[in-house]
Coordinates of C-alpha atoms in Angstrom, one line a residue:
M1 CA 25.3 -21.1 -37.6
W2 CA 27.3 -24.2 -38.5
R3 CA 28.9 -27.0 -36.4
A4 CA 32.5 -27.5 -37.5
R5 CA 36.0 -28.7 -36.6
H6 CA 38.7 -26.1 -36.3
R7 CA 42.4 -26.9 -36.7
D8 CA 43.2 -24.8 -33.6
F9 CA 40.7 -26.4 -31.2
P10 CA 40.4 -30.0 -30.1
T11 CA 36.6 -30.0 -29.7
P12 CA 33.8 -29.1 -32.2
V13 CA 32.9 -25.4 -32.5
A14 CA 30.1 -23.3 -33.8
V15 CA 30.8 -21.1 -36.8
K16 CA 28.7 -17.9 -37.5
F17 CA 28.7 -16.3 -40.9
I18 CA 27.0 -13.1 -42.0
P19 CA 23.2 -13.7 -42.2
S20 CA 22.2 -14.1 -45.8
D21 CA 19.9 -11.0 -45.6
L22 CA 22.8 -8.8 -44.6
E23 CA 25.5 -10.4 -46.8
K24 CA 25.0 -7.9 -49.6
G25 CA 24.5 -4.9 -47.3
E26 CA 27.0 -2.1 -47.2
D27 CA 28.0 -2.8 -43.6
G28 CA 27.1 -6.5 -43.3
H29 CA 30.8 -7.5 -42.9
E30 CA 31.5 -4.8 -40.4
R31 CA 28.4 -5.8 -38.3
L32 CA 29.7 -9.3 -38.0
L33 CA 33.1 -8.1 -37.0
R34 CA 31.6 -5.7 -34.5
E35 CA 29.8 -8.6 -32.9
G36 CA 33.1 -10.4 -32.6
R37 CA 34.8 -7.4 -31.0
I38 CA 31.8 -7.0 -28.6
L39 CA 32.0 -10.7 -27.5
A40 CA 35.8 -10.3 -27.0
R41 CA 35.0 -7.5 -24.5
I42 CA 32.8 -9.7 -22.4
D43 CA 34.5 -12.2 -20.1
S44 CA 31.6 -14.1 -18.6
P45 CA 30.6 -17.8 -18.3
R46 CA 27.0 -16.6 -18.9
V47 CA 27.8 -15.4 -22.4
V48 CA 28.7 -17.6 -25.4
R49 CA 32.5 -17.6 -25.7
L50 CA 34.3 -16.3 -28.7
L51 CA 37.2 -18.4 -29.8
A52 CA 38.4 -16.6 -32.9
I53 CA 37.5 -14.0 -35.5
H54 CA 38.4 -14.7 -39.1
D55 CA 38.0 -11.4 -41.1
E56 CA 39.5 -12.6 -44.4
A57 CA 37.6 -11.7 -47.5
P58 CA 35.3 -12.6 -49.1
R59 CA 33.3 -14.0 -46.2
P60 CA 34.3 -13.3 -42.6
F61 CA 33.1 -15.6 -39.8
L62 CA 33.2 -16.0 -36.0
V63 CA 34.3 -19.2 -34.2
L64 CA 32.3 -19.7 -31.1
E65 CA 32.1 -22.4 -28.4
E66 CA 29.6 -25.2 -29.2
L67 CA 26.8 -25.3 -26.7
R68 CA 24.6 -28.3 -25.9
G69 CA 21.2 -28.0 -24.5
E70 CA 18.2 -25.9 -25.7
V71 CA 17.1 -22.4 -26.1
L72 CA 14.7 -20.9 -23.5
A73 CA 12.0 -20.6 -26.2
T74 CA 11.9 -24.4 -26.5
F75 CA 12.0 -25.0 -22.8
A76 CA 9.1 -22.6 -22.3
K77 CA 7.0 -23.8 -25.2
T78 CA 6.9 -27.4 -23.8
R79 CA 5.8 -26.1 -20.4
G80 CA 3.1 -23.5 -21.2
Q81 CA 3.1 -21.2 -18.2
V82 CA 6.4 -21.8 -16.5
P83 CA 6.1 -22.5 -12.7
V84 CA 6.8 -19.6 -10.5
R85 CA 9.9 -21.0 -8.8
V86 CA 11.4 -22.0 -12.1
T87 CA 10.7 -18.6 -13.6
S88 CA 12.3 -16.9 -10.6
R89 CA 15.5 -18.9 -11.0
L90 CA 15.6 -18.3 -14.8
I91 CA 15.2 -14.6 -14.4
R92 CA 17.9 -14.4 -11.8
G93 CA 20.2 -16.2 -14.2
V94 CA 19.4 -14.1 -17.3
G95 CA 19.5 -11.0 -15.2
A96 CA 23.0 -11.8 -13.9
A97 CA 24.1 -12.4 -17.5
V98 CA 22.7 -9.1 -18.8
E99 CA 24.2 -7.2 -15.9
E100 CA 27.6 -8.5 -16.8
V101 CA 27.0 -7.4 -20.4
H102 CA 26.1 -3.9 -19.3
A103 CA 29.2 -3.8 -17.0
A104 CA 31.3 -4.3 -20.2
G105 CA 29.7 -1.3 -21.8
V106 CA 27.4 -3.3 -24.1
V107 CA 23.7 -3.2 -24.8
H108 CA 22.5 -6.6 -26.1
G109 CA 19.5 -5.1 -28.0
D110 CA 17.8 -8.4 -28.8
L111 CA 17.1 -10.2 -25.6
K112 CA 14.4 -12.8 -26.1
P113 CA 13.9 -16.6 -25.4
T114 CA 15.6 -17.7 -28.6
N115 CA 18.7 -15.8 -27.6
V116 CA 19.0 -17.4 -24.1
F117 CA 20.5 -20.9 -24.1
L118 CA 20.1 -23.4 -21.3
T119 CA 22.9 -25.9 -20.6
R120 CA 22.8 -28.7 -18.0
V121 CA 25.7 -28.7 -15.5
L122 CA 26.4 -31.1 -12.7
Q123 CA 26.2 -29.4 -9.3
G124 CA 27.1 -31.8 -6.6
A125 CA 24.8 -34.8 -7.0
Q126 CA 22.2 -33.0 -9.1
H127 CA 22.0 -31.6 -12.5
G128 CA 21.0 -27.9 -12.8
L129 CA 20.6 -25.4 -15.6
T130 CA 23.0 -22.6 -16.4
V131 CA 22.2 -19.6 -18.7
K132 CA 24.2 -18.3 -21.6
L133 CA 23.3 -15.3 -23.8
L134 CA 23.6 -15.7 -27.5
D135 CA 23.4 -13.6 -30.7
F136 CA 25.0 -10.2 -30.3
G137 CA 24.3 -9.4 -33.9
V138 CA 22.5 -6.1 -33.1
S139 CA 24.3 -5.4 -29.9
R140 CA 26.0 -2.0 -29.4
S141 CA 29.1 -0.9 -27.6
V142 CA 29.2 2.6 -26.1
E143 CA 32.7 2.9 -27.4
E144 CA 32.1 2.1 -31.0
R145 CA 30.9 4.4 -33.7
P146 CA 27.5 3.5 -35.1
L147 CA 27.2 1.8 -38.5
E148 CA 25.0 3.2 -41.3
S149 CA 22.4 0.5 -40.7
D150 CA 22.2 1.5 -37.0
R151 CA 20.0 4.4 -38.0
Y152 CA 17.1 2.0 -38.3
P153 CA 15.5 0.1 -35.5
A154 CA 16.8 -3.5 -35.2
G155 CA 15.6 -6.2 -32.8
T156 CA 12.4 -8.2 -32.3
P157 CA 9.2 -6.1 -32.1
D158 CA 7.6 -7.9 -29.2
Y159 CA 10.7 -7.2 -27.1
M160 CA 11.6 -3.7 -28.1
S161 CA 11.0 -0.7 -25.8
P162 CA 9.5 2.5 -27.2
E163 CA 12.9 4.3 -27.0
Q164 CA 14.6 1.5 -28.9
V165 CA 12.2 2.1 -31.8
L166 CA 12.3 5.9 -31.6
S167 CA 16.1 6.4 -31.0
P168 CA 18.1 3.5 -32.5
L169 CA 21.2 5.7 -32.5
D170 CA 21.1 6.1 -28.7
P171 CA 21.6 2.6 -27.2
R172 CA 20.6 2.4 -23.6
T173 CA 20.5 -0.3 -20.9
S174 CA 16.8 0.4 -20.7
W175 CA 16.4 -1.5 -23.9
D176 CA 17.5 -4.7 -22.2
I177 CA 15.6 -4.0 -19.0
W178 CA 12.4 -3.7 -20.9
A179 CA 13.1 -6.8 -22.9
L180 CA 13.9 -8.8 -19.7
A181 CA 10.5 -7.8 -18.3
V182 CA 8.8 -8.9 -21.5
L183 CA 10.7 -12.2 -21.3
A184 CA 9.6 -12.7 -17.7
Y185 CA 6.0 -11.9 -18.5
H186 CA 6.1 -14.4 -21.4
L187 CA 7.5 -17.2 -19.1
L188 CA 4.8 -16.6 -16.5
T189 CA 1.8 -16.2 -18.7
G190 CA 2.7 -17.9 -22.0
A191 CA 1.8 -14.6 -23.8
A192 CA 3.5 -11.4 -24.9
P193 CA 2.4 -8.2 -23.1
F194 CA 2.3 -6.2 -26.3
D195 CA 1.6 -8.8 -29.0
A196 CA 0.7 -6.9 -32.1
H197 CA 2.6 -8.7 -34.9
S198 CA 4.5 -5.8 -36.3
L199 CA 7.0 -3.2 -35.2
V200 CA 4.6 -0.3 -35.7
S201 CA 1.6 -1.8 -34.0
T202 CA 3.6 -3.2 -31.1
F203 CA 5.2 0.2 -30.6
L204 CA 1.8 1.9 -30.6
R205 CA 0.4 -0.5 -28.0
A206 CA 3.5 -0.3 -25.8
S207 CA 3.4 3.5 -26.0
S208 CA -0.3 4.1 -25.4
A209 CA -1.8 1.2 -23.4
A210 CA -1.0 -0.7 -20.2
C211 CA -0.4 -4.4 -20.6
L212 CA -2.9 -6.8 -19.2
P213 CA -1.9 -7.6 -15.6
P214 CA -0.4 -11.1 -15.6
S215 CA -2.7 -12.2 -12.8
C216 CA -5.6 -11.9 -15.3
L217 CA -3.9 -14.7 -17.2
R218 CA -2.7 -16.6 -14.2
P219 CA -4.6 -16.3 -11.0
D220 CA -1.9 -17.7 -8.8
L221 CA 0.2 -14.5 -9.4
S222 CA -0.2 -11.9 -6.7
P223 CA -0.9 -8.1 -7.1
R224 CA 2.7 -7.6 -6.2
V225 CA 3.7 -9.2 -9.5
D226 CA 1.2 -7.0 -11.3
A227 CA 2.8 -4.0 -9.8
V228 CA 6.3 -5.0 -10.9
F229 CA 5.2 -5.3 -14.5
A230 CA 3.2 -2.1 -14.3
R231 CA 6.4 -0.2 -13.4
A232 CA 8.6 -2.1 -15.8
F233 CA 6.4 -1.1 -18.7
R234 CA 6.0 2.6 -18.0
R235 CA 6.4 4.8 -21.1
D236 CA 9.0 6.9 -19.5
P237 CA 12.3 5.0 -18.9
E238 CA 13.1 7.3 -16.0
R239 CA 10.1 5.9 -14.1
R240 CA 11.0 2.3 -14.7
F241 CA 13.6 0.2 -12.9
R242 CA 17.0 1.8 -13.3
T243 CA 19.1 -1.4 -13.6
V244 CA 18.6 -5.0 -14.5
L245 CA 19.3 -6.0 -10.9
D246 CA 16.6 -3.6 -9.6
L247 CA 14.0 -5.4 -11.8
V248 CA 15.3 -8.8 -10.9
R249 CA 15.2 -8.1 -7.1
A250 CA 11.7 -6.7 -7.3
L251 CA 10.3 -9.5 -9.4
V252 CA 11.9 -12.3 -7.4
D253 CA 10.6 -10.8 -4.2
A254 CA 7.1 -10.5 -5.6
L255 CA 7.2 -14.1 -6.9
G256 CA 8.3 -15.2 -3.5
H257 CA 4.8 -14.3 -2.3
C258 CA 3.1 -16.5 -4.9
H259 CA 2.3 -20.2 -4.8
D260 CA 2.4 -22.3 -7.9
A261 CA -0.9 -23.6 -9.1
P262 CA -0.9 -26.7 -11.3
V263 CA 0.3 -25.7 -14.7
V264 CA -0.8 -27.2 -18.0
A265 CA 1.7 -27.4 -20.8
S266 CA 0.8 -26.6 -24.4
S267 CA 0.6 -30.3 -25.1
G268 CA -2.0 -30.6 -22.4
V269 CA 0.2 -32.6 -20.0
R270 CA 0.2 -31.5 -16.4
L271 CA 3.6 -30.4 -15.1
R272 CA 5.3 -31.2 -11.9
N273 CA 6.0 -27.9 -10.0
A274 CA 8.9 -29.7 -8.3
F275 CA 11.1 -29.0 -11.3
T276 CA 13.5 -26.4 -9.9
P277 CA 16.7 -25.9 -11.9
T278 CA 19.7 -24.3 -10.2
L279 CA 21.1 -21.3 -11.8

């Protein structure tokens, strides 16, 4: 991703080229152009905005709005276990964004903290945070024919559901619902529920073992929170939450019965639980 000036736009923009590892692939160009078409389908302030598609040879690129802020991964890393109230607001914001993506007939396929961007906005007399989803490079539209490379699993192992690994040619909203649950677990505990460092080992753990209840890593979380994650990570997608909003409602309700304990950031600095961004 590059910061640039474009002759058709008065403010700086972001330019996305084909990733170097895909540039020589047989469908690398088409994958980038598909990402552009997918972004053009989604009209949402919660998704990075596409400004233009340049498909000229030899190197196509996308022109995107420039964002200022930080990715959720950076936000979470500096806070260790994110306070309950903050997590609740973040999950509501990310969930609303993913729901709009699904309403457009798109599965994101790589939902994770580095693909969630937080920007500060002025709301009345206070500054809050707003969520924007990034990187639709492996996203799939139900209306587009699959590419040759879609036969192989693509995404981030820690955030991939078993069915995303087993059936990459059958994109489902359940991929993103699972990933959102992983993201929420990570925010609350500072750990991944199925952290096995490779696609195969993560898949085996997610398919055969229950995740550690988050209350074991964070005692201020209630059994209701444990129950939400136990359902979210069931092996059978039909026994999980059917929609993103179902998961968000259940988790926000469960978190509402918790009380934040003092949280220690990775730097060892104690955090103020009063930090409650508006989403």
